[in-house]
């Protein structure tokens, strides 16, 4: 299948639409796939191609402060990071609505992402029951715990954090999947994480999955890797979406 890569601007959101050339104007299941911290939409294009080859319409947006929207990172630790994720949450429904109004969706929605995009994915699951299938790759379903880790490391390194840092980021608790696991319901969710990940702890995902028991809708794959996604993993992710959208 020949894959078309269309550079688009939806509102003020730059994105790549990745879809089979002969399916550009057909209603298809929609997948929004988010890139990681301090990267850009082009860095998940290989994943987008592999998903499109399975018959999906894939949107790869630039997060706020990244790619074509890049700005200087604040010297206050995590301010730009959390702002980027919160903007992803604001813009998710807007993107879905835009493509629904064009008649290009089938009422089936998938979400995935790597690192910061994986955190975004898990947070979206708490508020959007319309999401059918999701994949969190090198992300975390525990943003509050991750925030606390940032605070600990920033303080130890002597960086400035506002004294009301926890209040300023209190909104994270509303979107923390580990605090609201019931919102996942029976939806298929794939976690992939390297056991030697030096940026987002593998343990956070492991603890979350263990706390859920043996739920058949949760797939947890670990490999002896650092914070890196290789092509075989991308193929596994694409297969996961294809298999679970067919159920």
mmCIF file of N, CA and C in Angstrom, residues 172-237:
data_model
loop_
_atom_site.group_PDB
_atom_site.id
_atom_site.type_symbol
_atom_site.label_atom_id
_atom_site.label_comp_id
_atom_site.label_asym_id
_atom_site.label_seq_id
_atom_site.Cartn_x
_atom_site.Cartn_y
_atom_site.Cartn_z
ATOM 1 N N UNK A 172 -3.162 17.472 37.761
ATOM 2 C CA UNK A 172 -2.673 16.159 37.318
ATOM 3 C C UNK A 172 -3.456 15.018 37.965
ATOM 4 N N UNK A 173 -3.866 15.198 39.209
ATOM 5 C CA UNK A 173 -4.574 14.129 39.920
ATOM 6 C C UNK A 173 -5.892 13.762 39.250
ATOM 7 N N UNK A 174 -6.510 14.730 38.573
ATOM 8 C CA UNK A 174 -7.780 14.463 37.900
ATOM 9 C C UNK A 174 -7.601 13.558 36.685
ATOM 10 N N UNK A 175 -6.382 13.517 36.153
ATOM 11 C CA UNK A 175 -6.104 12.752 34.929
ATOM 12 C C UNK A 175 -5.114 11.610 35.174
ATOM 13 N N UNK A 176 -4.935 11.254 36.426
ATOM 14 C CA UNK A 176 -3.987 10.203 36.791
ATOM 15 C C UNK A 176 -4.697 8.851 36.713
ATOM 16 N N UNK A 177 -4.310 8.028 35.754
ATOM 17 C CA UNK A 177 -4.989 6.745 35.544
ATOM 18 C C UNK A 177 -4.829 5.817 36.742
ATOM 19 N N UNK A 178 -3.714 5.934 37.461
ATOM 20 C CA UNK A 178 -3.516 5.087 38.638
ATOM 21 C C UNK A 178 -4.465 5.472 39.772
ATOM 22 N N UNK A 179 -4.932 6.722 39.783
ATOM 23 C CA UNK A 179 -5.893 7.171 40.789
ATOM 24 C C UNK A 179 -7.332 6.939 40.344
ATOM 25 N N UNK A 180 -7.520 6.743 39.051
ATOM 26 C CA UNK A 180 -8.866 6.524 38.500
ATOM 27 C C UNK A 180 -8.853 5.328 37.543
ATOM 28 N N UNK A 181 -8.407 4.159 38.009
ATOM 29 C CA UNK A 181 -8.270 3.013 37.100
ATOM 30 C C UNK A 181 -9.599 2.526 36.538
ATOM 31 N N UNK A 182 -10.691 2.839 37.235
ATOM 32 C CA UNK A 182 -12.001 2.398 36.759
ATOM 33 C C UNK A 182 -12.371 3.045 35.433
ATOM 34 N N UNK A 183 -11.735 4.183 35.105
ATOM 35 C CA UNK A 183 -12.061 4.862 33.844
ATOM 36 C C UNK A 183 -11.560 4.091 32.626
ATOM 37 N N UNK A 184 -10.605 3.209 32.837
ATOM 38 C CA UNK A 184 -10.120 2.389 31.711
ATOM 39 C C UNK A 184 -11.188 1.416 31.262
ATOM 40 N N UNK A 185 -11.955 0.913 32.215
ATOM 41 C CA UNK A 185 -13.002 -0.068 31.941
ATOM 42 C C UNK A 185 -12.370 -1.283 31.251
ATOM 43 N N UNK A 186 -12.963 -1.763 30.181
ATOM 44 C CA UNK A 186 -12.444 -2.955 29.515
ATOM 45 C C UNK A 186 -11.702 -2.625 28.223
ATOM 46 N N UNK A 187 -11.325 -1.371 28.056
ATOM 47 C CA UNK A 187 -10.671 -0.971 26.807
ATOM 48 C C UNK A 187 -9.256 -1.530 26.712
ATOM 49 N N UNK A 188 -8.863 -1.998 25.538
ATOM 50 C CA UNK A 188 -7.508 -2.545 25.357
ATOM 51 C C UNK A 188 -6.440 -1.462 25.502
ATOM 52 N N UNK A 189 -5.456 -1.735 26.343
ATOM 53 C CA UNK A 189 -4.363 -0.797 26.584
ATOM 54 C C UNK A 189 -3.048 -1.556 26.567
ATOM 55 N N UNK A 190 -2.145 -1.123 25.717
ATOM 56 C CA UNK A 190 -0.810 -1.714 25.612
ATOM 57 C C UNK A 190 0.205 -0.809 26.301
ATOM 58 N N UNK A 191 1.013 -1.404 27.179
ATOM 59 C CA UNK A 191 2.189 -0.730 27.718
ATOM 60 C C UNK A 191 3.432 -1.412 27.149
ATOM 61 N N UNK A 192 4.365 -0.608 26.661
ATOM 62 C CA UNK A 192 5.693 -1.119 26.310
ATOM 63 C C UNK A 192 6.705 -0.233 27.018
ATOM 64 N N UNK A 193 7.677 -0.876 27.694
ATOM 65 C CA UNK A 193 8.642 -0.093 28.464
ATOM 66 C C UNK A 193 9.944 -0.865 28.604
ATOM 67 N N UNK A 194 11.044 -0.172 28.417
ATOM 68 C CA UNK A 194 12.351 -0.769 28.627
ATOM 69 C C UNK A 194 12.693 -0.842 30.106
ATOM 70 N N UNK A 195 13.233 -1.954 30.534
ATOM 71 C CA UNK A 195 13.552 -2.127 31.954
ATOM 72 C C UNK A 195 14.702 -1.234 32.403
ATOM 73 N N UNK A 196 15.497 -0.730 31.453
ATOM 74 C CA UNK A 196 16.629 0.138 31.795
ATOM 75 C C UNK A 196 16.344 1.601 31.421
ATOM 76 N N UNK A 197 15.057 1.940 31.308
ATOM 77 C CA UNK A 197 14.679 3.310 30.947
ATOM 78 C C UNK A 197 15.229 4.286 31.984
ATOM 79 N N UNK A 198 16.012 5.241 31.522
ATOM 80 C CA UNK A 198 16.673 6.187 32.415
ATOM 81 C C UNK A 198 15.882 7.484 32.594
ATOM 82 N N UNK A 199 14.755 7.623 31.871
ATOM 83 C CA UNK A 199 13.997 8.876 31.917
ATOM 84 C C UNK A 199 12.651 8.729 32.620
ATOM 85 N N UNK A 200 11.911 7.707 32.262
ATOM 86 C CA UNK A 200 10.622 7.444 32.906
ATOM 87 C C UNK A 200 10.695 6.033 33.493
ATOM 88 N N UNK A 201 10.556 5.900 34.797
ATOM 89 C CA UNK A 201 10.794 4.601 35.447
ATOM 90 C C UNK A 201 9.870 3.484 34.968
ATOM 91 N N UNK A 202 10.475 2.381 34.598
ATOM 92 C CA UNK A 202 9.741 1.170 34.266
ATOM 93 C C UNK A 202 8.872 0.741 35.443
ATOM 94 N N UNK A 203 9.360 0.978 36.654
ATOM 95 C CA UNK A 203 8.672 0.524 37.860
ATOM 96 C C UNK A 203 7.289 1.139 38.000
ATOM 97 N N UNK A 204 7.116 2.383 37.540
ATOM 98 C CA UNK A 204 5.803 3.023 37.651
ATOM 99 C C UNK A 204 4.745 2.259 36.865
ATOM 100 N N UNK A 205 5.112 1.812 35.684
ATOM 101 C CA UNK A 205 4.174 1.036 34.869
ATOM 102 C C UNK A 205 3.958 -0.347 35.489
ATOM 103 N N UNK A 206 5.040 -0.963 35.917
ATOM 104 C CA UNK A 206 4.952 -2.296 36.518
ATOM 105 C C UNK A 206 4.031 -2.297 37.724
ATOM 106 N N UNK A 207 4.169 -1.280 38.580
ATOM 107 C CA UNK A 207 3.325 -1.201 39.776
ATOM 108 C C UNK A 207 1.862 -0.991 39.414
ATOM 109 N N UNK A 208 1.615 -0.156 38.407
ATOM 110 C CA UNK A 208 0.227 0.075 37.987
ATOM 111 C C UNK A 208 -0.399 -1.207 37.467
ATOM 112 N N UNK A 209 0.312 -1.893 36.586
ATOM 113 C CA UNK A 209 -0.226 -3.120 35.997
ATOM 114 C C UNK A 209 -0.474 -4.162 37.083
ATOM 115 N N UNK A 210 0.450 -4.296 38.027
ATOM 116 C CA UNK A 210 0.284 -5.263 39.123
ATOM 117 C C UNK A 210 -0.952 -4.941 39.957
ATOM 118 N N UNK A 211 -1.188 -3.655 40.178
ATOM 119 C CA UNK A 211 -2.335 -3.246 40.994
ATOM 120 C C UNK A 211 -3.669 -3.554 40.331
ATOM 121 N N UNK A 212 -3.661 -3.726 39.007
ATOM 122 C CA UNK A 212 -4.908 -4.011 38.277
ATOM 123 C C UNK A 212 -5.241 -5.493 38.244
ATOM 124 N N UNK A 213 -4.319 -6.325 38.722
ATOM 125 C CA UNK A 213 -4.561 -7.756 38.664
ATOM 126 C C UNK A 213 -4.373 -8.282 37.253
ATOM 127 N N UNK A 214 -4.974 -9.394 36.965
ATOM 128 C CA UNK A 214 -4.804 -10.034 35.656
ATOM 129 C C UNK A 214 -5.908 -9.601 34.690
ATOM 130 N N UNK A 215 -5.962 -8.317 34.410
ATOM 131 C CA UNK A 215 -7.002 -7.842 33.496
ATOM 132 C C UNK A 215 -6.641 -8.192 32.059
ATOM 133 N N UNK A 216 -7.540 -8.865 31.352
ATOM 134 C CA UNK A 216 -7.213 -9.300 29.991
ATOM 135 C C UNK A 216 -7.062 -8.162 28.991
ATOM 136 N N UNK A 217 -7.579 -6.977 29.326
ATOM 137 C CA UNK A 217 -7.500 -5.861 28.386
ATOM 138 C C UNK A 217 -6.179 -5.100 28.490
ATOM 139 N N UNK A 218 -5.345 -5.418 29.502
ATOM 140 C CA UNK A 218 -4.063 -4.731 29.669
ATOM 141 C C UNK A 218 -2.936 -5.651 29.228
ATOM 142 N N UNK A 219 -2.140 -5.170 28.285
ATOM 143 C CA UNK A 219 -0.967 -5.902 27.812
ATOM 144 C C UNK A 219 0.276 -5.125 28.228
ATOM 145 N N UNK A 220 1.185 -5.796 28.926
ATOM 146 C CA UNK A 220 2.398 -5.140 29.401
ATOM 147 C C UNK A 220 3.613 -5.884 28.850
ATOM 148 N N UNK A 221 4.361 -5.196 27.995
ATOM 149 C CA UNK A 221 5.552 -5.775 27.384
ATOM 150 C C UNK A 221 6.787 -5.041 27.883
ATOM 151 N N UNK A 222 7.732 -5.792 28.436
ATOM 152 C CA UNK A 222 9.002 -5.230 28.908
ATOM 153 C C UNK A 222 10.135 -5.809 28.085
ATOM 154 N N UNK A 223 11.133 -4.983 27.830
ATOM 155 C CA UNK A 223 12.333 -5.474 27.144
ATOM 156 C C UNK A 223 13.567 -4.854 27.788
ATOM 157 N N UNK A 224 14.681 -5.487 27.578
ATOM 158 C CA UNK A 224 15.944 -5.000 28.132
ATOM 159 C C UNK A 224 16.455 -3.856 27.268
ATOM 160 N N UNK A 225 15.794 -2.708 27.394
ATOM 161 C CA UNK A 225 16.115 -1.530 26.599
ATOM 162 C C UNK A 225 16.141 -0.296 27.483
ATOM 163 N N UNK A 226 16.736 0.764 26.956
ATOM 164 C CA UNK A 226 16.701 2.058 27.611
ATOM 165 C C UNK A 226 15.529 2.859 27.029
ATOM 166 N N UNK A 227 15.595 4.165 27.038
ATOM 167 C CA UNK A 227 14.495 5.006 26.565
ATOM 168 C C UNK A 227 14.587 5.116 25.044
ATOM 169 N N UNK A 228 14.199 4.048 24.378
ATOM 170 C CA UNK A 228 14.379 3.940 22.934
ATOM 171 C C UNK A 228 13.372 2.961 22.356
ATOM 172 N N UNK A 229 12.784 3.340 21.218
ATOM 173 C CA UNK A 229 11.832 2.460 20.533
ATOM 174 C C UNK A 229 12.444 2.018 19.213
ATOM 175 N N UNK A 230 12.512 0.708 19.009
ATOM 176 C CA UNK A 230 13.063 0.157 17.769
ATOM 177 C C UNK A 230 11.941 -0.319 16.852
ATOM 178 N N UNK A 231 12.299 -0.576 15.611
ATOM 179 C CA UNK A 231 11.298 -0.917 14.595
ATOM 180 C C UNK A 231 10.443 -2.131 14.974
ATOM 181 N N UNK A 232 11.009 -3.216 15.505
ATOM 182 C CA UNK A 232 10.141 -4.344 15.881
ATOM 183 C C UNK A 232 9.061 -3.953 16.893
ATOM 184 N N UNK A 233 9.394 -3.042 17.790
ATOM 185 C CA UNK A 233 8.396 -2.565 18.751
ATOM 186 C C UNK A 233 7.297 -1.793 18.034
ATOM 187 N N UNK A 234 7.667 -0.979 17.053
ATOM 188 C CA UNK A 234 6.666 -0.245 16.273
ATOM 189 C C UNK A 234 5.719 -1.210 15.571
ATOM 190 N N UNK A 235 6.240 -2.306 15.093
ATOM 191 C CA UNK A 235 5.397 -3.301 14.426
ATOM 192 C C UNK A 235 4.446 -3.965 15.416
ATOM 193 N N UNK A 236 4.946 -4.214 16.624
ATOM 194 C CA UNK A 236 4.106 -4.785 17.680
ATOM 195 C C UNK A 236 2.961 -3.837 18.018
ATOM 196 N N UNK A 237 3.258 -2.561 18.106
ATOM 197 C CA UNK A 237 2.244 -1.549 18.408
ATOM 198 C C UNK A 237 1.179 -1.510 17.309
#
